XYZ file of C-alpha atoms in Angstrom:
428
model
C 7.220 -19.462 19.391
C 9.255 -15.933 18.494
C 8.477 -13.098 20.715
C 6.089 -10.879 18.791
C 6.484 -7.995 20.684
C 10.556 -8.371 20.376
C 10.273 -8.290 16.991
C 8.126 -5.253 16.511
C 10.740 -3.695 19.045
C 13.930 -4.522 16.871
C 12.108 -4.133 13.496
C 11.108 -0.230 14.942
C 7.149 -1.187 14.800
C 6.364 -0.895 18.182
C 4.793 2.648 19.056
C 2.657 2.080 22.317
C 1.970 -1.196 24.629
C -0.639 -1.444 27.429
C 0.895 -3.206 30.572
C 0.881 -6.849 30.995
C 0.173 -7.489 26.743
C 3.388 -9.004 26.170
C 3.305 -11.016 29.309
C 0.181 -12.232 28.294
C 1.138 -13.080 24.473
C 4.429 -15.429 25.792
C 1.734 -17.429 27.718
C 0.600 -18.786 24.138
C -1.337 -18.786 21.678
C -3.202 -15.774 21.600
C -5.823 -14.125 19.224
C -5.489 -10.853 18.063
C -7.170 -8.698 15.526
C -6.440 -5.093 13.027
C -9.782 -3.548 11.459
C -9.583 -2.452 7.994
C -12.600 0.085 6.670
C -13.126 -1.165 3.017
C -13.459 2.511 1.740
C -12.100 1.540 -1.488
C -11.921 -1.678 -3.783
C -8.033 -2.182 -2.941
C -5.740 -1.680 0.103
C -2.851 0.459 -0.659
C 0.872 0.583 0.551
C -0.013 2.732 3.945
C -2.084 -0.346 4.939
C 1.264 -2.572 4.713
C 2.157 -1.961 8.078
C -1.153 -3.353 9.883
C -0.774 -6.589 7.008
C 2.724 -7.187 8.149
C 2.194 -6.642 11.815
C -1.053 -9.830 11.300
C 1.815 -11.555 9.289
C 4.755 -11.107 12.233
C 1.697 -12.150 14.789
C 0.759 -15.044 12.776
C 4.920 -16.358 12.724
C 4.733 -15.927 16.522
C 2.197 -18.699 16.701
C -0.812 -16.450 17.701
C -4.146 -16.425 16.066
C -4.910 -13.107 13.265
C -7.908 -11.827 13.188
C -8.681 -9.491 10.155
C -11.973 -7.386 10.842
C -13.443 -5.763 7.701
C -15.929 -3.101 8.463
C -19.102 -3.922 6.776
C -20.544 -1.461 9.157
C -18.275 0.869 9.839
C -16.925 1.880 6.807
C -19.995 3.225 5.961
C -19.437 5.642 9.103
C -15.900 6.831 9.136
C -13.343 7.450 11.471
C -12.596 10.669 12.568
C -8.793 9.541 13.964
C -6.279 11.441 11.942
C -8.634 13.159 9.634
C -9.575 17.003 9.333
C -12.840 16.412 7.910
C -15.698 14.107 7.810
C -15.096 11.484 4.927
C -18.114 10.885 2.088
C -20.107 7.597 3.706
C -20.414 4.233 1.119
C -23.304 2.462 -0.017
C -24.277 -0.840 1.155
C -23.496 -1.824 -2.343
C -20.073 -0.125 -2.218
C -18.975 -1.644 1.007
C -19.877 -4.934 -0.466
C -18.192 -4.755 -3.491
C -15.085 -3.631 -1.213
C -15.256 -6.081 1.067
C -14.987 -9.258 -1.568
C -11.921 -6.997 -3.224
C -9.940 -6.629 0.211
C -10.671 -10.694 1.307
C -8.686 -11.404 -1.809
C -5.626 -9.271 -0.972
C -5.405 -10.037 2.630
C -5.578 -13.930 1.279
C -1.556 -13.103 -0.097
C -0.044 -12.347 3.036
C -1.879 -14.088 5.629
C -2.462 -18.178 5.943
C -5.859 -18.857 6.389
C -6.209 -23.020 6.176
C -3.377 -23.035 8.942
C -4.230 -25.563 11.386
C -4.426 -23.996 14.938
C -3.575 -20.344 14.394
C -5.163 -20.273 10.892
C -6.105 -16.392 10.002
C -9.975 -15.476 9.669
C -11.769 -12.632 8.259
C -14.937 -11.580 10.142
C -17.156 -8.894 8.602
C -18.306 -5.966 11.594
C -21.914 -6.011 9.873
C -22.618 -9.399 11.254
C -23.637 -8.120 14.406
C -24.016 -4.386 14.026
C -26.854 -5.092 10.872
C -29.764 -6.165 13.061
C -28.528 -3.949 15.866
C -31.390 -1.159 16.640
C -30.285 2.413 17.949
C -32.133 1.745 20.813
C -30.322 -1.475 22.187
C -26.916 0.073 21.090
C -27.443 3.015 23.638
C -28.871 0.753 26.421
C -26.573 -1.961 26.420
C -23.506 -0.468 25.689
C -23.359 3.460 25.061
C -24.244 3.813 28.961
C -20.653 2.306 30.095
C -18.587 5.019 28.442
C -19.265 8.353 29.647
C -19.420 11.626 26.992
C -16.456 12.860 29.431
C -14.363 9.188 28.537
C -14.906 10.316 24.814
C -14.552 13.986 24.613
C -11.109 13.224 26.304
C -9.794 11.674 22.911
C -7.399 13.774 20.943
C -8.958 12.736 17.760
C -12.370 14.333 19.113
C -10.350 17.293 20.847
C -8.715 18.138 17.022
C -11.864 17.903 15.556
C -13.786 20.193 17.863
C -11.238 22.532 18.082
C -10.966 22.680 14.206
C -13.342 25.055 11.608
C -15.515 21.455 10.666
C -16.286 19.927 14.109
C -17.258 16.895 14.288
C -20.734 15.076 13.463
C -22.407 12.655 16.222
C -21.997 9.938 13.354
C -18.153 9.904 13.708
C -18.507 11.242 17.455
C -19.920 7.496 18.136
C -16.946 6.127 16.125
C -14.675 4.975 18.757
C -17.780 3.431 20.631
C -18.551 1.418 17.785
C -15.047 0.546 17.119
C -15.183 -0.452 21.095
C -17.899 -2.733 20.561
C -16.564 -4.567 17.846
C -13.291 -5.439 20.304
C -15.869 -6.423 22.842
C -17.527 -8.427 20.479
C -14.403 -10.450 19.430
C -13.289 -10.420 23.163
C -16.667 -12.085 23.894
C -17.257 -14.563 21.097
C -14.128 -15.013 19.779
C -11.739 -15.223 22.258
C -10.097 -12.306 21.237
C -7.727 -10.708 23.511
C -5.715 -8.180 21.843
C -6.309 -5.562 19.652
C -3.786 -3.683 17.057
C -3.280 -0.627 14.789
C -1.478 2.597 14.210
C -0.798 4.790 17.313
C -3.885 7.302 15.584
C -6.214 3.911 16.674
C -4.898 3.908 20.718
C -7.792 6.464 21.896
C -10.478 4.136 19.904
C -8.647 0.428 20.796
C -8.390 1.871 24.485
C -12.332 2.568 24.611
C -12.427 -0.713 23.454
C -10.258 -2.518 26.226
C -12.481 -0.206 28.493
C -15.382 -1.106 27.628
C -14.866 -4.987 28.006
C -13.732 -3.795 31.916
C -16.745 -1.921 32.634
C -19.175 -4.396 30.712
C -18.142 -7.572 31.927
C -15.096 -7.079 34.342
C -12.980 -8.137 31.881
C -9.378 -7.890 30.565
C -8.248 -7.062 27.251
C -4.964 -5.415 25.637
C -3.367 -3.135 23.011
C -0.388 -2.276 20.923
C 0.032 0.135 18.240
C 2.858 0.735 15.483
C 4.676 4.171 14.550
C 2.580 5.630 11.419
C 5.236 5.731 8.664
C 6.565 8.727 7.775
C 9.480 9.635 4.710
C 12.257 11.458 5.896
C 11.675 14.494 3.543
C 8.517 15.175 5.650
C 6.351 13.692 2.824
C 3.386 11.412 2.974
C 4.614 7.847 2.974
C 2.353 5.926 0.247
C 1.841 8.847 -2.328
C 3.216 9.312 -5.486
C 2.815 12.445 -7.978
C 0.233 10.327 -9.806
C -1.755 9.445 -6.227
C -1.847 6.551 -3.945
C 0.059 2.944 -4.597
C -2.474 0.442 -4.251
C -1.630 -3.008 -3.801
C -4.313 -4.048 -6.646
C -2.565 -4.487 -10.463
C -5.181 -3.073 -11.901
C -4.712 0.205 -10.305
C -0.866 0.308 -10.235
C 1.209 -1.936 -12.104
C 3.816 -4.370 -10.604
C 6.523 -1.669 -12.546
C 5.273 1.405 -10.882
C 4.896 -0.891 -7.609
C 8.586 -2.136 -7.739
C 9.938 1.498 -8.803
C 7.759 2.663 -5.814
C 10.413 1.164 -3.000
C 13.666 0.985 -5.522
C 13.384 4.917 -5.739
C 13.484 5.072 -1.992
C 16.207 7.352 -0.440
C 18.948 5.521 1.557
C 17.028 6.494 5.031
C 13.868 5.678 4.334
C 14.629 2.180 2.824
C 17.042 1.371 5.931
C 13.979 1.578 7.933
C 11.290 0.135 5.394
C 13.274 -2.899 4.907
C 12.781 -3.731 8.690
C 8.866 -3.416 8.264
C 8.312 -4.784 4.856
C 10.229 -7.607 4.767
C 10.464 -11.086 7.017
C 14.246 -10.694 6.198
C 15.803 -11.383 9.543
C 18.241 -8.897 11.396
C 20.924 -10.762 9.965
C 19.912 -10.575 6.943
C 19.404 -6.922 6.660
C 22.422 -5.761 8.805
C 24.356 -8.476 6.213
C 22.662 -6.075 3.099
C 23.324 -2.871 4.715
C 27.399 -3.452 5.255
C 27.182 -4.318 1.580
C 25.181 -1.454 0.432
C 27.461 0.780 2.635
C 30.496 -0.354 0.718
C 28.813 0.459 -2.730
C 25.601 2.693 -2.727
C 24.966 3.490 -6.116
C 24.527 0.020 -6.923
C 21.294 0.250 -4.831
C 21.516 -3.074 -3.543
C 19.252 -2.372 0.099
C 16.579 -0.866 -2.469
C 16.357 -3.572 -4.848
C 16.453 -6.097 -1.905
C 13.352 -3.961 0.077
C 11.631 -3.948 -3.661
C 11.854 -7.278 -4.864
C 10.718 -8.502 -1.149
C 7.629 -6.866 -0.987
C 6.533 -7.074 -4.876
C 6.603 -10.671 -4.728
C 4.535 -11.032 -1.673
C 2.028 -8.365 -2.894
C 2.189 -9.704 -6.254
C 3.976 -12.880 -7.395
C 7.632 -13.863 -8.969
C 5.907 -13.503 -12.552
C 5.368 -9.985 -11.868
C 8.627 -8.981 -10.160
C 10.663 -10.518 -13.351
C 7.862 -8.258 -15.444
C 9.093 -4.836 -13.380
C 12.773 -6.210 -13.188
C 12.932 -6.590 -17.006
C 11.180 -3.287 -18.318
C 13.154 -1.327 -15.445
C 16.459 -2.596 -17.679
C 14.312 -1.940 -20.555
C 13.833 1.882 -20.006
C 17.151 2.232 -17.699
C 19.753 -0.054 -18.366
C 20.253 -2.550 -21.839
C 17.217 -4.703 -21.840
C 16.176 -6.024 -24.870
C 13.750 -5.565 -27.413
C 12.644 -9.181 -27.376
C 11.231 -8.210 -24.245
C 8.766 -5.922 -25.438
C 7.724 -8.119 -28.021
C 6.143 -10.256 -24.481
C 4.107 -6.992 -23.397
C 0.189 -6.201 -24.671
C -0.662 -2.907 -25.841
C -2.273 -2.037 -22.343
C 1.127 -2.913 -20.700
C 3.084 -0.705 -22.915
C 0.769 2.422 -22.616
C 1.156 1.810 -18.279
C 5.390 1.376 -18.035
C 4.991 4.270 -20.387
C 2.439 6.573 -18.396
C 3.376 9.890 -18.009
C 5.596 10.094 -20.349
C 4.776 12.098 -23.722
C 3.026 10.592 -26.115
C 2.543 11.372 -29.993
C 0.245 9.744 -32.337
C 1.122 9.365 -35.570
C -0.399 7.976 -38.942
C 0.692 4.578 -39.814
C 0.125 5.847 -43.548
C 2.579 8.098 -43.704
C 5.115 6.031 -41.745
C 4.566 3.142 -44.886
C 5.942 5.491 -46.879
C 8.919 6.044 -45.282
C 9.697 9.659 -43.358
C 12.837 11.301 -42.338
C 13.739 11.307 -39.136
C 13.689 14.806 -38.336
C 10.907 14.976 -39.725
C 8.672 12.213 -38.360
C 10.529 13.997 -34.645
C 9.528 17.354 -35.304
C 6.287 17.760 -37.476
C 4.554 14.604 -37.413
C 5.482 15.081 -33.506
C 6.795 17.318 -31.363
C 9.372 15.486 -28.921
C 11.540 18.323 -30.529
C 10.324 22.167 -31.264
C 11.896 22.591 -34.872
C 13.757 20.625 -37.234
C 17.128 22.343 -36.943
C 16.882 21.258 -33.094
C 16.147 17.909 -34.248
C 19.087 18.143 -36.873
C 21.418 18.960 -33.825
C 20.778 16.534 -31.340
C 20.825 13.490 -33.966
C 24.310 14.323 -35.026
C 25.453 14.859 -32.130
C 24.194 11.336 -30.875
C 21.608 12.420 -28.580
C 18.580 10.821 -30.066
C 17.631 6.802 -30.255
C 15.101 4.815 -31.606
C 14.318 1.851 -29.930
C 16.979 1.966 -27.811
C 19.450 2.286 -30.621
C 21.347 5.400 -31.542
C 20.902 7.585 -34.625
C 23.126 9.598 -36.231
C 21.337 11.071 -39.348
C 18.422 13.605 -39.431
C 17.774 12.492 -43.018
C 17.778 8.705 -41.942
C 14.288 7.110 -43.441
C 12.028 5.188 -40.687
C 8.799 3.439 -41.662
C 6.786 0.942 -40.367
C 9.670 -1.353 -40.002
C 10.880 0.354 -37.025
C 7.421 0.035 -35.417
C 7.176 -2.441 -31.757
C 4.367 -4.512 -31.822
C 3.085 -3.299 -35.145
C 2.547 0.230 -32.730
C 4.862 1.803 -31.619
C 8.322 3.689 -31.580
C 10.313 4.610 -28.485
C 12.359 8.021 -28.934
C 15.011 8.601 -26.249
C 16.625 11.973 -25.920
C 19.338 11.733 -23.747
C 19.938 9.611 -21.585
C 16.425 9.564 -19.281
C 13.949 11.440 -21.426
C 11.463 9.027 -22.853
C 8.697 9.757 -24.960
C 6.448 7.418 -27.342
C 5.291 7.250 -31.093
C 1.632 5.633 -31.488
C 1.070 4.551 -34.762
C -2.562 4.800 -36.104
């Protein structure tokens, strides 16, 4: 058994401990569990952290416990937020909840013998729960003094939206569930970001009060990006970890466009690379930085695991497509739906097969038919000088004829001016 605790330490994980937790974890094997509120259909990147600490605390030999909440994600927690968030459906959380199963079934091993993961769904004992035994048996051993104490309540209360007695009751709730797990499953530890210590604390509390009993907690730093912005966003919104809501391309480009900071420390928490390893990659990248070689070692890590080795040759090979010399063989292997996401917000320009069987003029076709440039004579310009390609090969005259020969797939034509701006031709 690895010392879990020692490698959250060197990997820069470990945010706050309670005393006598990694004592108790060297004893042996030891269960432990992360809640995740299925408020959406997909986890996304800023859940990575909790996934990979269940995945470091699985490779220590101790038991993961991954606790969807059936019931309270159709609460909400107030920790780290500055207002109330809109409350799901039964139907909603349902749907959810089958979604998220699936993804935490790629990183953690569930039919392994002895400290095999499990999923166990809040609602199971929280659905035939009335009010009126919730308050009796357990609100009575936390005071409203223990709660009001939090810092997530303090913020919220101190803030222009308060806080509703729904979320209020959050971190009691949240302490149940701990005492649950602590009672039937043999659950001893609790984890999540340091935003969670006020609610896992009430927890550990709780199990004291209730039934004299002991129970610890660790949290992880909440990632941050050195420029100060929100780790996990892009211009175009969150990076899930679900395919279908970003592509393995945008994934990959995700962690290969990290700066050099930020992917010095991501590399630790994203990958099971070992110190070795990494310190091994980081002399190298050191040596030679525009070659990107920590980034592409961080990317292709984690867009495997999320995704499979399938996808990561996928993002590898249109990445060379649109940056480097990849091939147009390659793009012949992509559906029409694939094309239109690598090429995503970049402009796009219909145009009517008809007139392309005829045969049009490059300047032309490039500055009435679309508008990549404002005016012929701009067009003109930039072709002769050998600015302009088409399909990744250069052209050098405005009065060159392209029809539907020159078309990808039957579809489309790619139009590079310069060297990075991109835009595509969809023939109709």
């Amino acid at each position: 058994m690895t010392n879990f605790v020692e490698e959250l330490r060197w990997r820069g994980m470990l945010q706050d401990i309670m005393p006598g937790t990694e004592e108790k974890l060297n004893e042996g094997m030891t269960s432990g569990y992360i809640g995740f509120d299925p408020t959406a259909d997909s986890l996304h990147v800023g859940h990575l952290t909790q996934i990979m600490t269940l995945i470091h605390f699985q490779r220590a030999g101790h038991k993961p416990i991954a606790l969807v909440g059936g019931a309270t994600g159709m609460v909400g927690d107030p920790s780290g937020k500055s207002a109330e968030r809109n409350l799901q459906t039964e139907k909603m959380v349902e749907h959810n909840l089958t979604e998220l199963k699936k993804q935490l079934a790629r990183f953690l091993k569930f039919e392994e013998a002895g400290n095999g993961a499990v999923m166990i769904n809040n609602a199971d004992w929280f659905k035939d729960m009335s009010l009126f035994t919730f308050i009796r048996d357990i609100g009575k051993h936390i005071t409203v003094n223990y709660m009001m104490a939090k810092d997530s309540v303090k913020r919220r209360l101190e803030g222009d939206s308060g806080l509703s007695f729904t979320e209020f009751c959050y971190q009691l709730i949240q302490g149940y569930d701990f005492y649950y797990l602590w009672k039937h499953h043999n659950c001893l530890v609790q984890m999540g970001g340091s935003d969670q210590w006020g609610n896992i604390v009430t927890g550990t509390e709780l199990i004291r009060r209730k039934d004299a009993g002991t129970a610890y907690a660790i949290t992880t730093h909440l990632i941050k990006k050195s420029d100060g912005t929100k780790f996990g966003k892009t211009e175009s919104g969150a990076v899930w970890l679900d395919a279908g809501k970003t592509s393995p391309y945008k994934f990959y480009q995700f962690w290969l466009n990290a700066s050099d900071a930020d992917t010095k420390m991501w590399i630790r928490i994203f990958t099971l690379k070992t110190k070795e390893e990494i310190e091994g990659l980081e002399a190298e990248h050191d040596v030679a930085p525009h070659l990107r070689i920590l980034q592409k070692a961080l990317a292709e890590d984690i867009t495997v695991r999320t995704h499979s080795d399938a996808a990561l040759e996928t993002a590898i090979k249109t990445s060379e497509f649109l940056f480097g010399n990849g091939s147009l063989e390659f793009f012949g292997t992509l559906s029409d739906n694939q094309v239109l996401e690598i090429f995503e917000g970049i402009p796009q320009f219909n145009i009517l097969k008809s007139e392309l069987e005829a045969g049009l003029d490059a300047a032309t076709l490039l500055a009435e038919k679309s508008t990549v440039f404002a005016s012929k004579g701009e067009a003109k310009k930039l072709i002769q000088g050998g600015g302009v390609s088409v399909n990744k090969e250069k052209i050098n005259d405005p009065q060159g004829i392209l029809s539907t020969g020159n078309l990808l797939n039957d579809k489309f034509i790619i139009v590079q001016k310069g060297k990075k701006n991109y835009f595509l031709l969809i023939a109709e």
